[in-house]
Amino acid sequence: MKINFIDKSLIPIWEKIQNSERLSFEDGIKLFQTNDLISLGKMANWYSFTKSGDSVYFVLNRKIEHTNICVLSCKFCDFAKKKGEPGAYEMTTEEILSKLSDEIQEVHITGAMPPDWNWERYIDIVKSIHSKFPKIDIKAYTAVEIDFFHKKFKIPVENILLELKDAGLKTLPGGGAEIFSERVRRLLFNQKIGEKRWLEIHKIAHRLGIPSNATMLYGHIETVEERVSHLVKLRKAQDESGGFLSFIPLAFQPGETGIKPKEDFTSAIDDLKTIAVSRLMLDNIPHIKAYWVMLTEEVAAVALNFGADDIDGTVGEEHIAHDAGAISPMKLAKEQIIRIIKEAGKVAVERDVFYNPIKIYGNKIIGKIPYLNSIPIYHNLKIEGYKTVTLFPSQLGKMIANGDISAGLISLVDYFKNKDKLKISKWCVSSRNKVQSVILFSKFSWENLHKKRIGISEETSTSVLLLKILLLKKYNVKADFEIFNPSLKNYSEYDAILLIGDNALRELYNPKKDFSYTYDLSEEWYSWQGLPFVFAVWVEKQNFTDEIIVDDIIIKQNIDKNLSNIGNIISYYKSTISLSDDKLIEYIKGFKYEINEEENLAINKFQNLLEEINVCLKV
Amino acid sequence: MLESIINKINSSERINFDEALYLLRRTDILDLGELGNIIRFRKNPDPHVTFVVDTNPNYTNVCTIDCIFCAFYRHPGEEGEYTLSIDELIQKFKESANKGVTTILLQGGVNPNLPLDYYLELVYRTRNEVPEIHPHFFSVSEIVGMAEVSKLPIEEVLQRLWDAGLRTIPGGGAEILSDRIKKKISHKKETSEQWLNVMRVAHRIGFKTTATMMYGHLETDEDIILHLESLRKLQDETQGFTAFIPWSFKPGNTPLEKIIPHYASSTRYLQIIALSRIYLDNFPHVQASWFSEGKKIGQIALHFGADDFGGTLLEENVHAAANYVSKSNTDEVISLIKKAGFIPVQRTTLYEILKIYN
């Protein structure tokens, strides 16, 4: 993409971004200081596209603040009250349940820290919601509250989190991070936990299989350096524990608080820069949220082109921001959110708490798998009038079944399941012998995997069934499967793990002390069947007009062009895979993209084997 | 298509209707903003953003035009109607002048009970009794109303206003220059051709005016571009427009609210700002209407091709009647422009520089 930079000093940063090089602290400062807003936005928007495509996520959610009675007195908060003060309130579990309904997908529970609640009351909130509304995803209690529970009830943080998880908690909210600066903490919130404890609690949660969000409160007394430093510290933590789903910059609302920043509200330019710089600096956090309640609906809408790929949700009741005078309406209806996203030129994707898609709103959608091995097909594939939604194979399969995808590369098994709705083309992603990106890392050899616990990457659709076939038919072994989120990196919990795509490729070249065996499933298939393995096929949704969305010849030309130019385009996509370009090029060149006789045989063979092991191929 | 448009813009060629449609419908908002910026800095190379210290009182809310997008007007005799006397207005102007106001943007309803002399005397006395103030009075609809009441031709009415001392006219009332739409939303108002013609005659006499556009109601993309086309054509002929000011329809309390319940999105506003900056290559300025779109979106618009922040609007009643209130003052306007990354420059109604806030 070409950017017409007004501020030429951004050009070296743009080159780094395009080469998948990590930005430095100094780059972050420079990005904040530029006045070339459009160029900054274009860089962030481009980078966001490489991660999410045109998707903008939203969720049907409800925010619950169970009490405003607080033992702390933070200067920037005008929500908290002391017990007995006018306006102080505490909600019973019944009151909380009465605010929920089956339409809600996600509940966000945070509150103040009252002096006299017992631990059971907090657990009971989660348990009761989970039992009355099992479909609602529960996101509850910030790290500040978790630390408060730990101190007050003398329970180790691990146990607190495990008890909450057992009660039905899915994720932790990202609040309470404020700004990672001891200077600011001492001045504004010296009774609150600092960065060290906040990060520690989130890392523990990630290790225990609880993903979380992260926030930054900006626009008060913090410096630009402190903002960039906050982002760098989060990025480092994410490298270690991997469980942050999204980052949410929160514009400070002065209202009646004791803090008087220079301006009543942050400037729109500052809001957009903060979103854009966050997107560019946090190369390892999947999503950036433009939280409309704080930003205003209008600025959040613009932020969708400045690097944000999430706009939060319908929210329902929002006390904290509104007590401080935020000017957004109390409730944005779902239709309004969809309309804003569409007018921003993006695709509205309704999600759950883990960012799994529930529904895509739009009718001209190309589905895209975010793996390196599919770039020969997707790079520069522009189809007039169509938008791109980037999803993992398992998610894409669900959306194909919904009828929400017009065309795209989908996992072979999802093609089997939806054959009646789809037209298959002659393009695929297949490998012969080694593939390097569908790998079983194991503590045991094949023969000894019987009754062992195998963690299956939640991203897979076809590879998991290939593994099942290999175990049952080739090695006569029956193991237990458990789906897990590979970003959390809690691999050693399992006897073996199945990783696919870029995660697998990355880990293949990382030394593994926990797993002595590394099995390449394509190699295993080849040595057994003497056939290539087809992982994904290009399909189009059947329609009444028989119109073809992407012509065969267009894909062919694109593949040929991209493969002959692979040395130049690989750098855009290598992201955090620390392999040499030569290795990556060799990896890509190992794939075949056209379905010929052998691939057809392989497809049929695989389907027959699936039937033999009684895998249901009907949705 | 985009590449050929970019080439045209780089070689200072005009874009045509189809290209404008492509920019509005098919172009990423940031690509559009980038192109808007190229023209903005070609026309106004300094990182200056101008503003005028003004106020926007209304001398009457009596009106017989019945526009269904308006929540401000009252019929003659209806409860809540008012018309200020010339003495009251002069008093108001003096108070404003004491607060540092340099321009009064004065508009009203179209009140059939007011004789032409009311308007002429108001202009004359303002120039003589409050010389610090530049009168920026009367939209096209009111001028057409004056011609009807006085039974004089438009030329004559405008000439008499000129002779009384009026030099600029605000560009309101254009809405969308499409008679198909005007028939639906303001069927008693002047037609598009009449609006353009009043402006043409005014420019010939020597008046400078602005031009506006109100979008986000029943218009199509094509209507918007035809609106810009009409303005560009007239500007080629007269060179009388100083600035273009688009704003979005505010549905609150208006009869049109039933059909169009929500505001057009901020993305749409930024598209319109950038597109109009590109299309209206013969307009010196494009104004970011912080007042109608909110301060934050006003700031962003300065990066999408707008180079003017409008007025400080110490008093405003029309949007307020639609429950849309956005208050500002000179200090805040200066601060908003600075925070957006530009140098604030106070100007007159005729865009002469008064003070640079470095």
PDB file of N, CA, C and O in Angstrom, chain B residues 133-186:
ATOM      1  N   ILE B 133     -18.834  45.669  14.273  1.00  0.00           N
ATOM      2  CA  ILE B 133     -19.480  44.422  13.860  1.00  0.00           C
ATOM      3  C   ILE B 133     -19.623  44.355  12.341  1.00  0.00           C
ATOM      4  O   ILE B 133     -20.052  45.318  11.700  1.00  0.00           O
ATOM      5  N   HIS B 134     -19.270  43.198  11.800  1.00  0.00           N
ATOM      6  CA  HIS B 134     -19.538  42.927  10.381  1.00  0.00           C
ATOM      7  C   HIS B 134     -20.870  42.199  10.283  1.00  0.00           C
ATOM      8  O   HIS B 134     -21.003  41.085  10.794  1.00  0.00           O
ATOM      9  N   PRO B 135     -21.858  42.789   9.626  1.00  0.00           N
ATOM     10  CA  PRO B 135     -23.132  42.076   9.508  1.00  0.00           C
ATOM     11  C   PRO B 135     -23.079  41.007   8.416  1.00  0.00           C
ATOM     12  O   PRO B 135     -22.714  41.295   7.281  1.00  0.00           O
ATOM     13  N   HIS B 136     -23.390  39.777   8.802  1.00  0.00           N
ATOM     14  CA  HIS B 136     -23.421  38.647   7.870  1.00  0.00           C
ATOM     15  C   HIS B 136     -24.851  38.143   7.975  1.00  0.00           C
ATOM     16  O   HIS B 136     -25.155  37.240   8.740  1.00  0.00           O
ATOM     17  N   PHE B 137     -25.751  38.830   7.196  1.00  0.00           N
ATOM     18  CA  PHE B 137     -27.192  38.729   7.469  1.00  0.00           C
ATOM     19  C   PHE B 137     -27.952  38.034   6.332  1.00  0.00           C
ATOM     20  O   PHE B 137     -27.653  38.247   5.164  1.00  0.00           O
ATOM     21  N   PHE B 138     -28.971  37.320   6.670  1.00  0.00           N
ATOM     22  CA  PHE B 138     -30.089  36.893   5.798  1.00  0.00           C
ATOM     23  C   PHE B 138     -29.720  35.833   4.752  1.00  0.00           C
ATOM     24  O   PHE B 138     -28.993  36.091   3.805  1.00  0.00           O
ATOM     25  N   SER B 139     -30.321  34.689   4.942  1.00  0.00           N
ATOM     26  CA  SER B 139     -30.113  33.608   3.970  1.00  0.00           C
ATOM     27  C   SER B 139     -30.979  33.835   2.730  1.00  0.00           C
ATOM     28  O   SER B 139     -31.843  34.717   2.717  1.00  0.00           O
ATOM     29  N   VAL B 140     -30.766  33.033   1.717  1.00  0.00           N
ATOM     30  CA  VAL B 140     -31.471  33.178   0.441  1.00  0.00           C
ATOM     31  C   VAL B 140     -32.987  33.165   0.637  1.00  0.00           C
ATOM     32  O   VAL B 140     -33.709  33.983   0.055  1.00  0.00           O
ATOM     33  N   SER B 141     -33.492  32.276   1.488  1.00  0.00           N
ATOM     34  CA  SER B 141     -34.937  32.188   1.687  1.00  0.00           C
ATOM     35  C   SER B 141     -35.515  33.497   2.191  1.00  0.00           C
ATOM     36  O   SER B 141     -36.599  33.919   1.793  1.00  0.00           O
ATOM     37  N   GLU B 142     -34.781  34.141   3.102  1.00  0.00           N
ATOM     38  CA  GLU B 142     -35.268  35.413   3.619  1.00  0.00           C
ATOM     39  C   GLU B 142     -35.239  36.485   2.540  1.00  0.00           C
ATOM     40  O   GLU B 142     -36.141  37.318   2.448  1.00  0.00           O
ATOM     41  N   ILE B 143     -34.224  36.446   1.697  1.00  0.00           N
ATOM     42  CA  ILE B 143     -34.122  37.439   0.615  1.00  0.00           C
ATOM     43  C   ILE B 143     -35.266  37.242  -0.387  1.00  0.00           C
ATOM     44  O   ILE B 143     -35.898  38.199  -0.833  1.00  0.00           O
ATOM     45  N   VAL B 144     -35.563  35.977  -0.670  1.00  0.00           N
ATOM     46  CA  VAL B 144     -36.707  35.690  -1.546  1.00  0.00           C
ATOM     47  C   VAL B 144     -37.991  36.185  -0.876  1.00  0.00           C
ATOM     48  O   VAL B 144     -38.861  36.793  -1.517  1.00  0.00           O
ATOM     49  N   GLY B 145     -38.093  35.991   0.441  1.00  0.00           N
ATOM     50  CA  GLY B 145     -39.247  36.476   1.200  1.00  0.00           C
ATOM     51  C   GLY B 145     -39.384  37.994   1.121  1.00  0.00           C
ATOM     52  O   GLY B 145     -40.481  38.517   0.933  1.00  0.00           O
ATOM     53  N   MET B 146     -38.251  38.685   1.229  1.00  0.00           N
ATOM     54  CA  MET B 146     -38.276  40.157   1.136  1.00  0.00           C
ATOM     55  C   MET B 146     -38.787  40.596  -0.229  1.00  0.00           C
ATOM     56  O   MET B 146     -39.549  41.558  -0.338  1.00  0.00           O
ATOM     57  N   ALA B 147     -38.363  39.892  -1.274  1.00  0.00           N
ATOM     58  CA  ALA B 147     -38.787  40.238  -2.631  1.00  0.00           C
ATOM     59  C   ALA B 147     -40.293  40.029  -2.778  1.00  0.00           C
ATOM     60  O   ALA B 147     -40.985  40.862  -3.397  1.00  0.00           O
ATOM     61  N   GLU B 148     -40.797  38.962  -2.160  1.00  0.00           N
ATOM     62  CA  GLU B 148     -42.229  38.701  -2.265  1.00  0.00           C
ATOM     63  C   GLU B 148     -43.037  39.751  -1.529  1.00  0.00           C
ATOM     64  O   GLU B 148     -44.018  40.292  -2.054  1.00  0.00           O
ATOM     65  N   VAL B 149     -42.628  40.082  -0.308  1.00  0.00           N
ATOM     66  CA  VAL B 149     -43.355  41.073   0.496  1.00  0.00           C
ATOM     67  C   VAL B 149     -43.313  42.443  -0.167  1.00  0.00           C
ATOM     68  O   VAL B 149     -44.313  43.140  -0.256  1.00  0.00           O
ATOM     69  N   SER B 150     -42.126  42.816  -0.669  1.00  0.00           N
ATOM     70  CA  SER B 150     -41.982  44.170  -1.228  1.00  0.00           C
ATOM     71  C   SER B 150     -42.391  44.243  -2.696  1.00  0.00           C
ATOM     72  O   SER B 150     -42.463  45.324  -3.270  1.00  0.00           O
ATOM     73  N   LYS B 151     -42.633  43.069  -3.292  1.00  0.00           N
ATOM     74  CA  LYS B 151     -42.978  42.989  -4.714  1.00  0.00           C
ATOM     75  C   LYS B 151     -41.908  43.634  -5.595  1.00  0.00           C
ATOM     76  O   LYS B 151     -42.196  44.236  -6.626  1.00  0.00           O
ATOM     77  N   LEU B 152     -40.673  43.529  -5.164  1.00  0.00           N
ATOM     78  CA  LEU B 152     -39.549  44.030  -5.960  1.00  0.00           C
ATOM     79  C   LEU B 152     -38.759  42.846  -6.508  1.00  0.00           C
ATOM     80  O   LEU B 152     -38.781  41.769  -5.922  1.00  0.00           O
ATOM     81  N   PRO B 153     -38.066  43.022  -7.610  1.00  0.00           N
ATOM     82  CA  PRO B 153     -37.224  41.937  -8.104  1.00  0.00           C
ATOM     83  C   PRO B 153     -36.065  41.650  -7.129  1.00  0.00           C
ATOM     84  O   PRO B 153     -35.649  42.550  -6.388  1.00  0.00           O
ATOM     85  N   ILE B 154     -35.569  40.423  -7.152  1.00  0.00           N
ATOM     86  CA  ILE B 154     -34.435  40.015  -6.311  1.00  0.00           C
ATOM     87  C   ILE B 154     -33.266  40.990  -6.454  1.00  0.00           C
ATOM     88  O   ILE B 154     -32.658  41.404  -5.465  1.00  0.00           O
ATOM     89  N   GLU B 155     -32.957  41.359  -7.698  1.00  0.00           N
ATOM     90  CA  GLU B 155     -31.831  42.272  -7.968  1.00  0.00           C
ATOM     91  C   GLU B 155     -31.968  43.552  -7.146  1.00  0.00           C
ATOM     92  O   GLU B 155     -31.006  44.038  -6.560  1.00  0.00           O
ATOM     93  N   GLU B 156     -33.194  44.062  -7.128  1.00  0.00           N
ATOM     94  CA  GLU B 156     -33.439  45.334  -6.465  1.00  0.00           C
ATOM     95  C   GLU B 156     -33.276  45.192  -4.949  1.00  0.00           C
ATOM     96  O   GLU B 156     -32.666  46.041  -4.286  1.00  0.00           O
ATOM     97  N   VAL B 157     -33.830  44.078  -4.419  1.00  0.00           N
ATOM     98  CA  VAL B 157     -33.721  43.837  -2.977  1.00  0.00           C
ATOM     99  C   VAL B 157     -32.247  43.746  -2.588  1.00  0.00           C
ATOM    100  O   VAL B 157     -31.792  44.376  -1.625  1.00  0.00           O
ATOM    101  N   LEU B 158     -31.498  42.962  -3.359  1.00  0.00           N
ATOM    102  CA  LEU B 158     -30.081  42.775  -3.040  1.00  0.00           C
ATOM    103  C   LEU B 158     -29.323  44.099  -3.157  1.00  0.00           C
ATOM    104  O   LEU B 158     -28.479  44.421  -2.329  1.00  0.00           O
ATOM    105  N   GLN B 159     -29.645  44.881  -4.198  1.00  0.00           N
ATOM    106  CA  GLN B 159     -28.966  46.168  -4.386  1.00  0.00           C
ATOM    107  C   GLN B 159     -29.232  47.089  -3.205  1.00  0.00           C
ATOM    108  O   GLN B 159     -28.333  47.760  -2.695  1.00  0.00           O
ATOM    109  N   ARG B 160     -30.509  47.075  -2.744  1.00  0.00           N
ATOM    110  CA  ARG B 160     -30.825  47.962  -1.603  1.00  0.00           C
ATOM    111  C   ARG B 160     -30.101  47.507  -0.329  1.00  0.00           C
ATOM    112  O   ARG B 160     -29.676  48.337   0.469  1.00  0.00           O
ATOM    113  N   LEU B 161     -29.998  46.167  -0.149  1.00  0.00           N
ATOM    114  CA  LEU B 161     -29.257  45.660   1.022  1.00  0.00           C
ATOM    115  C   LEU B 161     -27.790  46.074   0.926  1.00  0.00           C
ATOM    116  O   LEU B 161     -27.164  46.474   1.909  1.00  0.00           O
ATOM    117  N   TRP B 162     -27.254  45.981  -0.285  1.00  0.00           N
ATOM    118  CA  TRP B 162     -25.863  46.406  -0.524  1.00  0.00           C
ATOM    119  C   TRP B 162     -25.707  47.880  -0.180  1.00  0.00           C
ATOM    120  O   TRP B 162     -24.774  48.276   0.529  1.00  0.00           O
ATOM    121  N   ASP B 163     -26.647  48.687  -0.695  1.00  0.00           N
ATOM    122  CA  ASP B 163     -26.560  50.127  -0.463  1.00  0.00           C
ATOM    123  C   ASP B 163     -26.678  50.469   1.022  1.00  0.00           C
ATOM    124  O   ASP B 163     -26.091  51.435   1.500  1.00  0.00           O
ATOM    125  N   ALA B 164     -27.442  49.643   1.753  1.00  0.00           N
ATOM    126  CA  ALA B 164     -27.574  49.869   3.200  1.00  0.00           C
ATOM    127  C   ALA B 164     -26.288  49.477   3.934  1.00  0.00           C
ATOM    128  O   ALA B 164     -26.103  49.844   5.089  1.00  0.00           O
ATOM    129  N   GLY B 165     -25.414  48.729   3.253  1.00  0.00           N
ATOM    130  CA  GLY B 165     -24.118  48.413   3.872  1.00  0.00           C
ATOM    131  C   GLY B 165     -23.833  46.932   4.050  1.00  0.00           C
ATOM    132  O   GLY B 165     -22.805  46.553   4.609  1.00  0.00           O
ATOM    133  N   LEU B 166     -24.727  46.066   3.580  1.00  0.00           N
ATOM    134  CA  LEU B 166     -24.471  44.624   3.707  1.00  0.00           C
ATOM    135  C   LEU B 166     -23.430  44.210   2.659  1.00  0.00           C
ATOM    136  O   LEU B 166     -23.505  44.636   1.508  1.00  0.00           O
ATOM    137  N   ARG B 167     -22.454  43.380   3.057  1.00  0.00           N
ATOM    138  CA  ARG B 167     -21.403  42.974   2.121  1.00  0.00           C
ATOM    139  C   ARG B 167     -21.282  41.451   1.957  1.00  0.00           C
ATOM    140  O   ARG B 167     -20.720  40.977   0.987  1.00  0.00           O
ATOM    141  N   THR B 168     -21.778  40.722   2.961  1.00  0.00           N
ATOM    142  CA  THR B 168     -21.714  39.252   2.844  1.00  0.00           C
ATOM    143  C   THR B 168     -23.056  38.643   3.250  1.00  0.00           C
ATOM    144  O   THR B 168     -23.810  39.227   4.019  1.00  0.00           O
ATOM    145  N   ILE B 169     -23.310  37.475   2.700  1.00  0.00           N
ATOM    146  CA  ILE B 169     -24.569  36.770   2.952  1.00  0.00           C
ATOM    147  C   ILE B 169     -24.241  35.326   3.335  1.00  0.00           C
ATOM    148  O   ILE B 169     -23.408  34.696   2.675  1.00  0.00           O
ATOM    149  N   PRO B 170     -24.880  34.804   4.372  1.00  0.00           N
ATOM    150  CA  PRO B 170     -24.607  33.403   4.726  1.00  0.00           C
ATOM    151  C   PRO B 170     -25.203  32.430   3.709  1.00  0.00           C
ATOM    152  O   PRO B 170     -26.172  32.751   3.027  1.00  0.00           O
ATOM    153  N   GLY B 171     -24.631  31.262   3.637  1.00  0.00           N
ATOM    154  CA  GLY B 171     -24.989  30.315   2.575  1.00  0.00           C
ATOM    155  C   GLY B 171     -26.036  29.292   2.959  1.00  0.00           C
ATOM    156  O   GLY B 171     -26.160  28.256   2.296  1.00  0.00           O
ATOM    157  N   GLY B 172     -26.790  29.573   4.018  1.00  0.00           N
ATOM    158  CA  GLY B 172     -27.789  28.607   4.477  1.00  0.00           C
ATOM    159  C   GLY B 172     -28.943  28.456   3.506  1.00  0.00           C
ATOM    160  O   GLY B 172     -29.069  29.199   2.525  1.00  0.00           O
ATOM    161  N   GLY B 173     -29.769  27.476   3.764  1.00  0.00           N
ATOM    162  CA  GLY B 173     -30.974  27.292   2.981  1.00  0.00           C
ATOM    163  C   GLY B 173     -30.773  26.517   1.692  1.00  0.00           C
ATOM    164  O   GLY B 173     -31.728  26.247   0.984  1.00  0.00           O
ATOM    165  N   ALA B 174     -29.522  26.163   1.389  1.00  0.00           N
ATOM    166  CA  ALA B 174     -29.305  25.403   0.152  1.00  0.00           C
ATOM    167  C   ALA B 174     -29.831  23.974   0.324  1.00  0.00           C
ATOM    168  O   ALA B 174     -30.307  23.369  -0.621  1.00  0.00           O
ATOM    169  N   GLU B 175     -29.731  23.459   1.552  1.00  0.00           N
ATOM    170  CA  GLU B 175     -30.072  22.067   1.873  1.00  0.00           C
ATOM    171  C   GLU B 175     -29.410  21.169   0.837  1.00  0.00           C
ATOM    172  O   GLU B 175     -28.205  21.112   0.775  1.00  0.00           O
ATOM    173  N   ILE B 176     -30.216  20.496   0.023  1.00  0.00           N
ATOM    174  CA  ILE B 176     -29.619  19.755  -1.089  1.00  0.00           C
ATOM    175  C   ILE B 176     -30.189  20.353  -2.361  1.00  0.00           C
ATOM    176  O   ILE B 176     -31.411  20.459  -2.495  1.00  0.00           O
ATOM    177  N   LEU B 177     -29.317  20.755  -3.259  1.00  0.00           N
ATOM    178  CA  LEU B 177     -29.787  21.420  -4.476  1.00  0.00           C
ATOM    179  C   LEU B 177     -30.317  20.372  -5.454  1.00  0.00           C
ATOM    180  O   LEU B 177     -29.719  20.072  -6.477  1.00  0.00           O
ATOM    181  N   SER B 178     -31.456  19.804  -5.063  1.00  0.00           N
ATOM    182  CA  SER B 178     -32.147  18.841  -5.909  1.00  0.00           C
ATOM    183  C   SER B 178     -33.627  19.090  -5.687  1.00  0.00           C
ATOM    184  O   SER B 178     -34.114  18.995  -4.556  1.00  0.00           O
ATOM    185  N   ASP B 179     -34.343  19.435  -6.723  1.00  0.00           N
ATOM    186  CA  ASP B 179     -35.752  19.794  -6.534  1.00  0.00           C
ATOM    187  C   ASP B 179     -36.584  18.589  -6.136  1.00  0.00           C
ATOM    188  O   ASP B 179     -37.599  18.716  -5.471  1.00  0.00           O
ATOM    189  N   ARG B 180     -36.139  17.386  -6.539  1.00  0.00           N
ATOM    190  CA  ARG B 180     -36.827  16.171  -6.132  1.00  0.00           C
ATOM    191  C   ARG B 180     -36.832  16.061  -4.588  1.00  0.00           C
ATOM    192  O   ARG B 180     -37.831  15.761  -3.979  1.00  0.00           O
ATOM    193  N   ILE B 181     -35.677  16.335  -3.974  1.00  0.00           N
ATOM    194  CA  ILE B 181     -35.581  16.266  -2.519  1.00  0.00           C
ATOM    195  C   ILE B 181     -36.236  17.482  -1.877  1.00  0.00           C
ATOM    196  O   ILE B 181     -36.963  17.375  -0.890  1.00  0.00           O
ATOM    197  N   LYS B 182     -35.970  18.645  -2.451  1.00  0.00           N
ATOM    198  CA  LYS B 182     -36.537  19.864  -1.865  1.00  0.00           C
ATOM    199  C   LYS B 182     -38.053  19.799  -1.798  1.00  0.00           C
ATOM    200  O   LYS B 182     -38.673  20.283  -0.858  1.00  0.00           O
ATOM    201  N   LYS B 183     -38.666  19.195  -2.806  1.00  0.00           N
ATOM    202  CA  LYS B 183     -40.122  19.068  -2.809  1.00  0.00           C
ATOM    203  C   LYS B 183     -40.593  18.272  -1.601  1.00  0.00           C
ATOM    204  O   LYS B 183     -41.657  18.512  -1.060  1.00  0.00           O
ATOM    205  N   LYS B 184     -39.766  17.295  -1.190  1.00  0.00           N
ATOM    206  CA  LYS B 184     -40.168  16.455  -0.058  1.00  0.00           C
ATOM    207  C   LYS B 184     -39.915  17.120   1.285  1.00  0.00           C
ATOM    208  O   LYS B 184     -40.702  16.970   2.206  1.00  0.00           O
ATOM    209  N   ILE B 185     -38.793  17.829   1.402  1.00  0.00           N
ATOM    210  CA  ILE B 185     -38.445  18.314   2.735  1.00  0.00           C
ATOM    211  C   ILE B 185     -38.742  19.797   2.928  1.00  0.00           C
ATOM    212  O   ILE B 185     -38.831  20.261   4.059  1.00  0.00           O
ATOM    213  N   SER B 186     -38.868  20.566   1.857  1.00  0.00           N
ATOM    214  CA  SER B 186     -39.089  22.008   2.003  1.00  0.00           C
ATOM    215  C   SER B 186     -39.823  22.516   0.762  1.00  0.00           C
ATOM    216  O   SER B 186     -39.310  23.343   0.038  1.00  0.00           O
TER     217      SER B 186
END
